[in-house]
PDB file of C-alpha atoms in Angstrom:
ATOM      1  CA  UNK Z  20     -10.441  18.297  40.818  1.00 84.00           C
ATOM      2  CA  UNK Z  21      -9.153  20.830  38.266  1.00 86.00           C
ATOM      3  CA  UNK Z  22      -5.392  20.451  39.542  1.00 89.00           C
ATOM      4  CA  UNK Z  23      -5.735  16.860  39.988  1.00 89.00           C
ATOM      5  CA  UNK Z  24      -6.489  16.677  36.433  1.00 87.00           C
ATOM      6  CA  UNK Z  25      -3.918  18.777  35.331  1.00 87.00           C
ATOM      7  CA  UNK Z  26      -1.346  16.796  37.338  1.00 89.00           C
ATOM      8  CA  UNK Z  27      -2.682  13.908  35.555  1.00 88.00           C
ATOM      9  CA  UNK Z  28      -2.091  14.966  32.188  1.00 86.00           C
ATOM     10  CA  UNK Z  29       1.151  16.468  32.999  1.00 86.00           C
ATOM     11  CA  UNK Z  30       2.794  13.189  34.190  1.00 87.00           C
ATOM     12  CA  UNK Z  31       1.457  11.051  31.419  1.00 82.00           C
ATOM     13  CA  UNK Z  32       0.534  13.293  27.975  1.00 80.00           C
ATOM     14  CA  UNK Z  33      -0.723  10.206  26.189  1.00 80.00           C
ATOM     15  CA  UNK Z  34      -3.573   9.893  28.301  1.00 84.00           C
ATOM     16  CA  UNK Z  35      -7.103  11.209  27.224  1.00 86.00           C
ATOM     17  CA  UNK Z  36     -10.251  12.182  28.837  1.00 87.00           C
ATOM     18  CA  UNK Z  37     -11.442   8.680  29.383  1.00 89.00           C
ATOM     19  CA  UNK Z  38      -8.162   7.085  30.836  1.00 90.00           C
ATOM     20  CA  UNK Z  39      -8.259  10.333  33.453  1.00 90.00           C
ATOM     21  CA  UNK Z  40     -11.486   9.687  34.550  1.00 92.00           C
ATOM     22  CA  UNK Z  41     -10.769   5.737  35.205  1.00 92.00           C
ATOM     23  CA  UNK Z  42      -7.967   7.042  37.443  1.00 91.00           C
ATOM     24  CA  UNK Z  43      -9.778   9.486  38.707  1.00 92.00           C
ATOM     25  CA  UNK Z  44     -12.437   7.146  40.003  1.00 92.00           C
ATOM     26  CA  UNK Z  45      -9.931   4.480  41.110  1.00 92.00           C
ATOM     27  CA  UNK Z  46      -8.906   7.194  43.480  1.00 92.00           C
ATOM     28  CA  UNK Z  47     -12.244   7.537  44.857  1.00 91.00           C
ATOM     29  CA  UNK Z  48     -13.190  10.991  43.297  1.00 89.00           C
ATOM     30  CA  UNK Z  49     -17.259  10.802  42.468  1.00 90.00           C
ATOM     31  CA  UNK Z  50     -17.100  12.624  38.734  1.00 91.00           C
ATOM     32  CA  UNK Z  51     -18.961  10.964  36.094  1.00 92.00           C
ATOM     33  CA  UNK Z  52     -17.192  10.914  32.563  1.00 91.00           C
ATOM     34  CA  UNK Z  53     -18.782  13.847  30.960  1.00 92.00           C
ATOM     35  CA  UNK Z  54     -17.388  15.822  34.009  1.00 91.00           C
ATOM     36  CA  UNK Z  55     -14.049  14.959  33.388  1.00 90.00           C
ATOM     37  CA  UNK Z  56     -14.448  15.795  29.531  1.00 91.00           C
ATOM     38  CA  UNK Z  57     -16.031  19.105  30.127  1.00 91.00           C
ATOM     39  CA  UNK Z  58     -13.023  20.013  32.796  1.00 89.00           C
ATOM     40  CA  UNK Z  59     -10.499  18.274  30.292  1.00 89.00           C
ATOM     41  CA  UNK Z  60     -11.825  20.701  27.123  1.00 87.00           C
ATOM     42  CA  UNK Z  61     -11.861  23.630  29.582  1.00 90.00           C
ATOM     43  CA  UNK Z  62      -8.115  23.315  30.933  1.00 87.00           C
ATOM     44  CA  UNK Z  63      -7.283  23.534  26.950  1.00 85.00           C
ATOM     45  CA  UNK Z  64      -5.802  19.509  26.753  1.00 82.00           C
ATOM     46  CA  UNK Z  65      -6.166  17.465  24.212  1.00 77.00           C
ATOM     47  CA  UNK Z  66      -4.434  14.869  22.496  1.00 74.00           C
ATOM     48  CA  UNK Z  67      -2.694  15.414  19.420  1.00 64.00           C
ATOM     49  CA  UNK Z  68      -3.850  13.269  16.328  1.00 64.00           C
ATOM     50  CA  UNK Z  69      -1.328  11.049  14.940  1.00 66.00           C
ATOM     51  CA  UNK Z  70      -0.157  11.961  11.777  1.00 68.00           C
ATOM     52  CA  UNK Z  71      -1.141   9.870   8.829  1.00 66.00           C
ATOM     53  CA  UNK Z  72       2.290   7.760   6.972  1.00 67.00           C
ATOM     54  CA  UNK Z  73       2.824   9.854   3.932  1.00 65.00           C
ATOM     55  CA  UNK Z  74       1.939   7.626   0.686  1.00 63.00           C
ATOM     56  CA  UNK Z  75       4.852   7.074  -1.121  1.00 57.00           C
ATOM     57  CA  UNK Z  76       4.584   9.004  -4.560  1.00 57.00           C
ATOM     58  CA  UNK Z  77       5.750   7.448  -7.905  1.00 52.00           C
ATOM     59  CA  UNK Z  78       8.775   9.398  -8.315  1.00 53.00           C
ATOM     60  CA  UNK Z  79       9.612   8.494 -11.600  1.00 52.00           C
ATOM     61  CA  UNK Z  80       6.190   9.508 -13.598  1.00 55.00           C
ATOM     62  CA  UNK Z  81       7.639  12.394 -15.487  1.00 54.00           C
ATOM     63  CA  UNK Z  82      10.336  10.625 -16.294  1.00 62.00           C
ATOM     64  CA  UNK Z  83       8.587   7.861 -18.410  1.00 68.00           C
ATOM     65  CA  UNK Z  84       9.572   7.239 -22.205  1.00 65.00           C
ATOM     66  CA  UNK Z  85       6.836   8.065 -24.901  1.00 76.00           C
ATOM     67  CA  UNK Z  86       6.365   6.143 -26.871  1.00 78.00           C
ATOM     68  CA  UNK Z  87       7.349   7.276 -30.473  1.00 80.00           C
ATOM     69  CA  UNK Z  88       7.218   4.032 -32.681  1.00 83.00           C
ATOM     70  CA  UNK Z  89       6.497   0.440 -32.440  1.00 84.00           C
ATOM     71  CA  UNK Z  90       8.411  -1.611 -29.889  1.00 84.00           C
ATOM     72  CA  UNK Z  91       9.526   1.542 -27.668  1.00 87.00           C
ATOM     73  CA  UNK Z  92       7.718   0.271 -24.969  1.00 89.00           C
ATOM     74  CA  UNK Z  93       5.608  -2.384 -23.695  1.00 89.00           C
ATOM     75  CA  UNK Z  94       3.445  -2.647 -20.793  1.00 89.00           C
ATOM     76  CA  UNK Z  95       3.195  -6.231 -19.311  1.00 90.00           C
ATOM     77  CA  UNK Z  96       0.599  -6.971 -16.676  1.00 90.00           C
ATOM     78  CA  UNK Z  97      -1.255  -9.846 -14.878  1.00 89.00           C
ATOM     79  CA  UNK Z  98      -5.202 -10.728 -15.531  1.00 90.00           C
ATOM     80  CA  UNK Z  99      -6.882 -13.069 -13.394  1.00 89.00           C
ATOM     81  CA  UNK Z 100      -9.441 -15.691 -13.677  1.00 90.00           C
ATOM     82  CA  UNK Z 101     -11.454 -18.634 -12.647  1.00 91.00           C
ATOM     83  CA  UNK Z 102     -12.624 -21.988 -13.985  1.00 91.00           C
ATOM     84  CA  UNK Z 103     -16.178 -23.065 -13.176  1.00 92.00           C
ATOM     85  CA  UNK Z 104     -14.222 -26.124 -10.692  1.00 91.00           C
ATOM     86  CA  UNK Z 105     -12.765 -23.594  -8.996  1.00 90.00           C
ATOM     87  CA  UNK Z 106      -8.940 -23.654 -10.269  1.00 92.00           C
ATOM     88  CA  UNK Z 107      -7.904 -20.429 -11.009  1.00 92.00           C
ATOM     89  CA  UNK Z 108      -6.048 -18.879 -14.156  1.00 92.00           C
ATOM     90  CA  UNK Z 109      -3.446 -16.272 -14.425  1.00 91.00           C
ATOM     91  CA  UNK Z 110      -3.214 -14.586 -17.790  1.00 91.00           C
ATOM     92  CA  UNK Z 111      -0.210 -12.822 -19.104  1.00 90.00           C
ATOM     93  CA  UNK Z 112      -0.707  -9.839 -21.423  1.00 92.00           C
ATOM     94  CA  UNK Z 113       2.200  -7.896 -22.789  1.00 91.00           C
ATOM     95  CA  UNK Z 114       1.223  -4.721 -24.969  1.00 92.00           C
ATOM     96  CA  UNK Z 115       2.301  -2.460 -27.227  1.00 91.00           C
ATOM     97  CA  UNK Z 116       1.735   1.304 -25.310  1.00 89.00           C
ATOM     98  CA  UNK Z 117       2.308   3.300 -29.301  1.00 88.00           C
ATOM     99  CA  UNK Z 118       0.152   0.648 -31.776  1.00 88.00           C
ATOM    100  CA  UNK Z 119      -1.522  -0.909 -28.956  1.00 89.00           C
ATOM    101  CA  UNK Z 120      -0.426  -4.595 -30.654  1.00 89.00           C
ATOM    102  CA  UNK Z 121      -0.832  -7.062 -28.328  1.00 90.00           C
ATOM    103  CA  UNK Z 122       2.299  -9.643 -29.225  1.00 89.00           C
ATOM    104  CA  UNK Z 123       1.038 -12.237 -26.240  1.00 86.00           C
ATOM    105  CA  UNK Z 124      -1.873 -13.250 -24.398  1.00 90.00           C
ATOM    106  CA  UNK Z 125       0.016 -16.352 -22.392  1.00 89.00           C
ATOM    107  CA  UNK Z 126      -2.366 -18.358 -20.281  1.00 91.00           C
ATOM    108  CA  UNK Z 127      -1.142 -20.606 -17.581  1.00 90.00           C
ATOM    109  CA  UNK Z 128      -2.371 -21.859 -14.140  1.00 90.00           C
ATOM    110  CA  UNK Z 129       1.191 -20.865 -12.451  1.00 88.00           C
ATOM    111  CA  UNK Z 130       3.578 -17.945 -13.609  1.00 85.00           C
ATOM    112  CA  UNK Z 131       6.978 -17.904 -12.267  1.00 85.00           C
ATOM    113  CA  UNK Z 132       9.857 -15.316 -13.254  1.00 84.00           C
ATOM    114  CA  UNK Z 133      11.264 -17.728 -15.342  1.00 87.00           C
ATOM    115  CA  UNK Z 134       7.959 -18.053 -17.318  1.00 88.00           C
ATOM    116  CA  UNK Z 135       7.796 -14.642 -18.010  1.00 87.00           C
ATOM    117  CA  UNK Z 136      11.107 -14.709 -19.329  1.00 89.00           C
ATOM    118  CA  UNK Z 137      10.215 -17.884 -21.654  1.00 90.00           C
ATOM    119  CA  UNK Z 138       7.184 -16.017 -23.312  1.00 90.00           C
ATOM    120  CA  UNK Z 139       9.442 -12.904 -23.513  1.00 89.00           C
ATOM    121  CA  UNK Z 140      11.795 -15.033 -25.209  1.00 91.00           C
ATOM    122  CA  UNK Z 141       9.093 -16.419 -27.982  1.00 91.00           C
ATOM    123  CA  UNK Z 142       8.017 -13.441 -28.686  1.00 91.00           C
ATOM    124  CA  UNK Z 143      10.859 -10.915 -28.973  1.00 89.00           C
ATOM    125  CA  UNK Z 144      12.709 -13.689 -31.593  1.00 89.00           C
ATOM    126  CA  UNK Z 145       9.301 -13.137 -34.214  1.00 87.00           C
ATOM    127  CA  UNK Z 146       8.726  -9.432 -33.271  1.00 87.00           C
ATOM    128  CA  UNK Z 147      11.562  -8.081 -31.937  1.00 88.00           C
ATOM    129  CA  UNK Z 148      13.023  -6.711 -28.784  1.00 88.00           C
ATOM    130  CA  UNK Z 149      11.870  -3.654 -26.806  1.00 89.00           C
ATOM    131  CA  UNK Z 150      14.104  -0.913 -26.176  1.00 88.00           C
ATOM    132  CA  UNK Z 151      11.442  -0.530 -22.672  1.00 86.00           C
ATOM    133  CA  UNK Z 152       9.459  -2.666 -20.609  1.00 85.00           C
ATOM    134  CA  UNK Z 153       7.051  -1.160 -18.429  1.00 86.00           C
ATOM    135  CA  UNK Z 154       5.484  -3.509 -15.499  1.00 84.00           C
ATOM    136  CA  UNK Z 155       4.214  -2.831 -12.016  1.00 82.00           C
ATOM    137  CA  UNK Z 156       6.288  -4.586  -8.862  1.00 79.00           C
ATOM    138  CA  UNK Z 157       4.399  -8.469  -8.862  1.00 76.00           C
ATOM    139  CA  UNK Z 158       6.415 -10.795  -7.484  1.00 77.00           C
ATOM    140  CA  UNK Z 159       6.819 -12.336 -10.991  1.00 78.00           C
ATOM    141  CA  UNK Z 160       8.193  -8.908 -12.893  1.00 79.00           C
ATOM    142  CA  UNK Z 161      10.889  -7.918  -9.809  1.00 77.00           C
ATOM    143  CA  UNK Z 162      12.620 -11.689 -10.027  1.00 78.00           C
ATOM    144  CA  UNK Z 163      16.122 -11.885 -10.649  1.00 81.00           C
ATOM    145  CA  UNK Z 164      15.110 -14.273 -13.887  1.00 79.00           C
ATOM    146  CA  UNK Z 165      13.668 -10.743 -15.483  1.00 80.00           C
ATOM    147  CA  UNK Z 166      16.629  -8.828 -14.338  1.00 82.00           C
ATOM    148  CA  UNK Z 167      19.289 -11.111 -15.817  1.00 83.00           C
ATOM    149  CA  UNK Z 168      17.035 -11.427 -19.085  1.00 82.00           C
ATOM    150  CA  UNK Z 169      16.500  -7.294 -19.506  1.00 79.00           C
TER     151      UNK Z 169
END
């Protein structure tokens, strides 16, 4: 039984334990399962793990402008909610990172690119323009409406 084993494994190295012992007994061998597994751990096979997918690291974190005086850089980010009838609301907030100002709190029930670009556009003509923006990758922030407008 040992060789058979071993012949099994050596043919097909993805197999465990369990998938040698349903061969095993399709061949007519009378082993029960914990057999197999004690005769599997004793030849020294096992199957290898898979690796986990590295998470990607933000490469760019040391990298990121402090902010030294009032509109160096702005964070812009999304903030959800809900009506009591159910429809929901997406809220817009765009803030100063040095004098944590808050120049707009835009609420709307759909935001598009082009929004975004609209409220930047009110704002930055009574406050002024950013020399950074700082957003994460929402479908609204990585539009080409943004890009063009930055």
């Amino acid at each position: 039984m040992k060789r058979r084993i071993r012949e099994i494994c050596e043919t097909r190295v993805r197999y465990g334990y369990r998938r040698v012992y349903v061969i095993l007994d399709r061949e007519g061998w009378d082993v029960s399962i914990k057999m197999v597994y004690n005769v599997y751990r004793a030849l020294g096979l096992r199957l290898r793990n898979k690796t986990p997918k590295r998470r990607v690291t933000a490469k760019l974190c040391d990298d990121r402008a402090q902010a030294v005086g009032p509109n160096d850089v702005w964070a812009m980010d999304f903030v959800h909610d809900q009506l009591a009838l159910g429809k929901k609301l997406r809220i817009l907030n765009i803030v100063d990172t040095h004098s944590r100002y808050c120049p707009a709190t835009d609420v709307r029930f759909q935001y598009r690119g082009e929004d975004v670009v609209q409220t930047l556009e009110r704002i930055c003509t009574g406050v002024g323009y950013p020399k950074t923006i700082r957003v994460d990758n929402g479908s609204e922030f990585i539009s080409r409406d943004l890009d063009l407008w930055a």
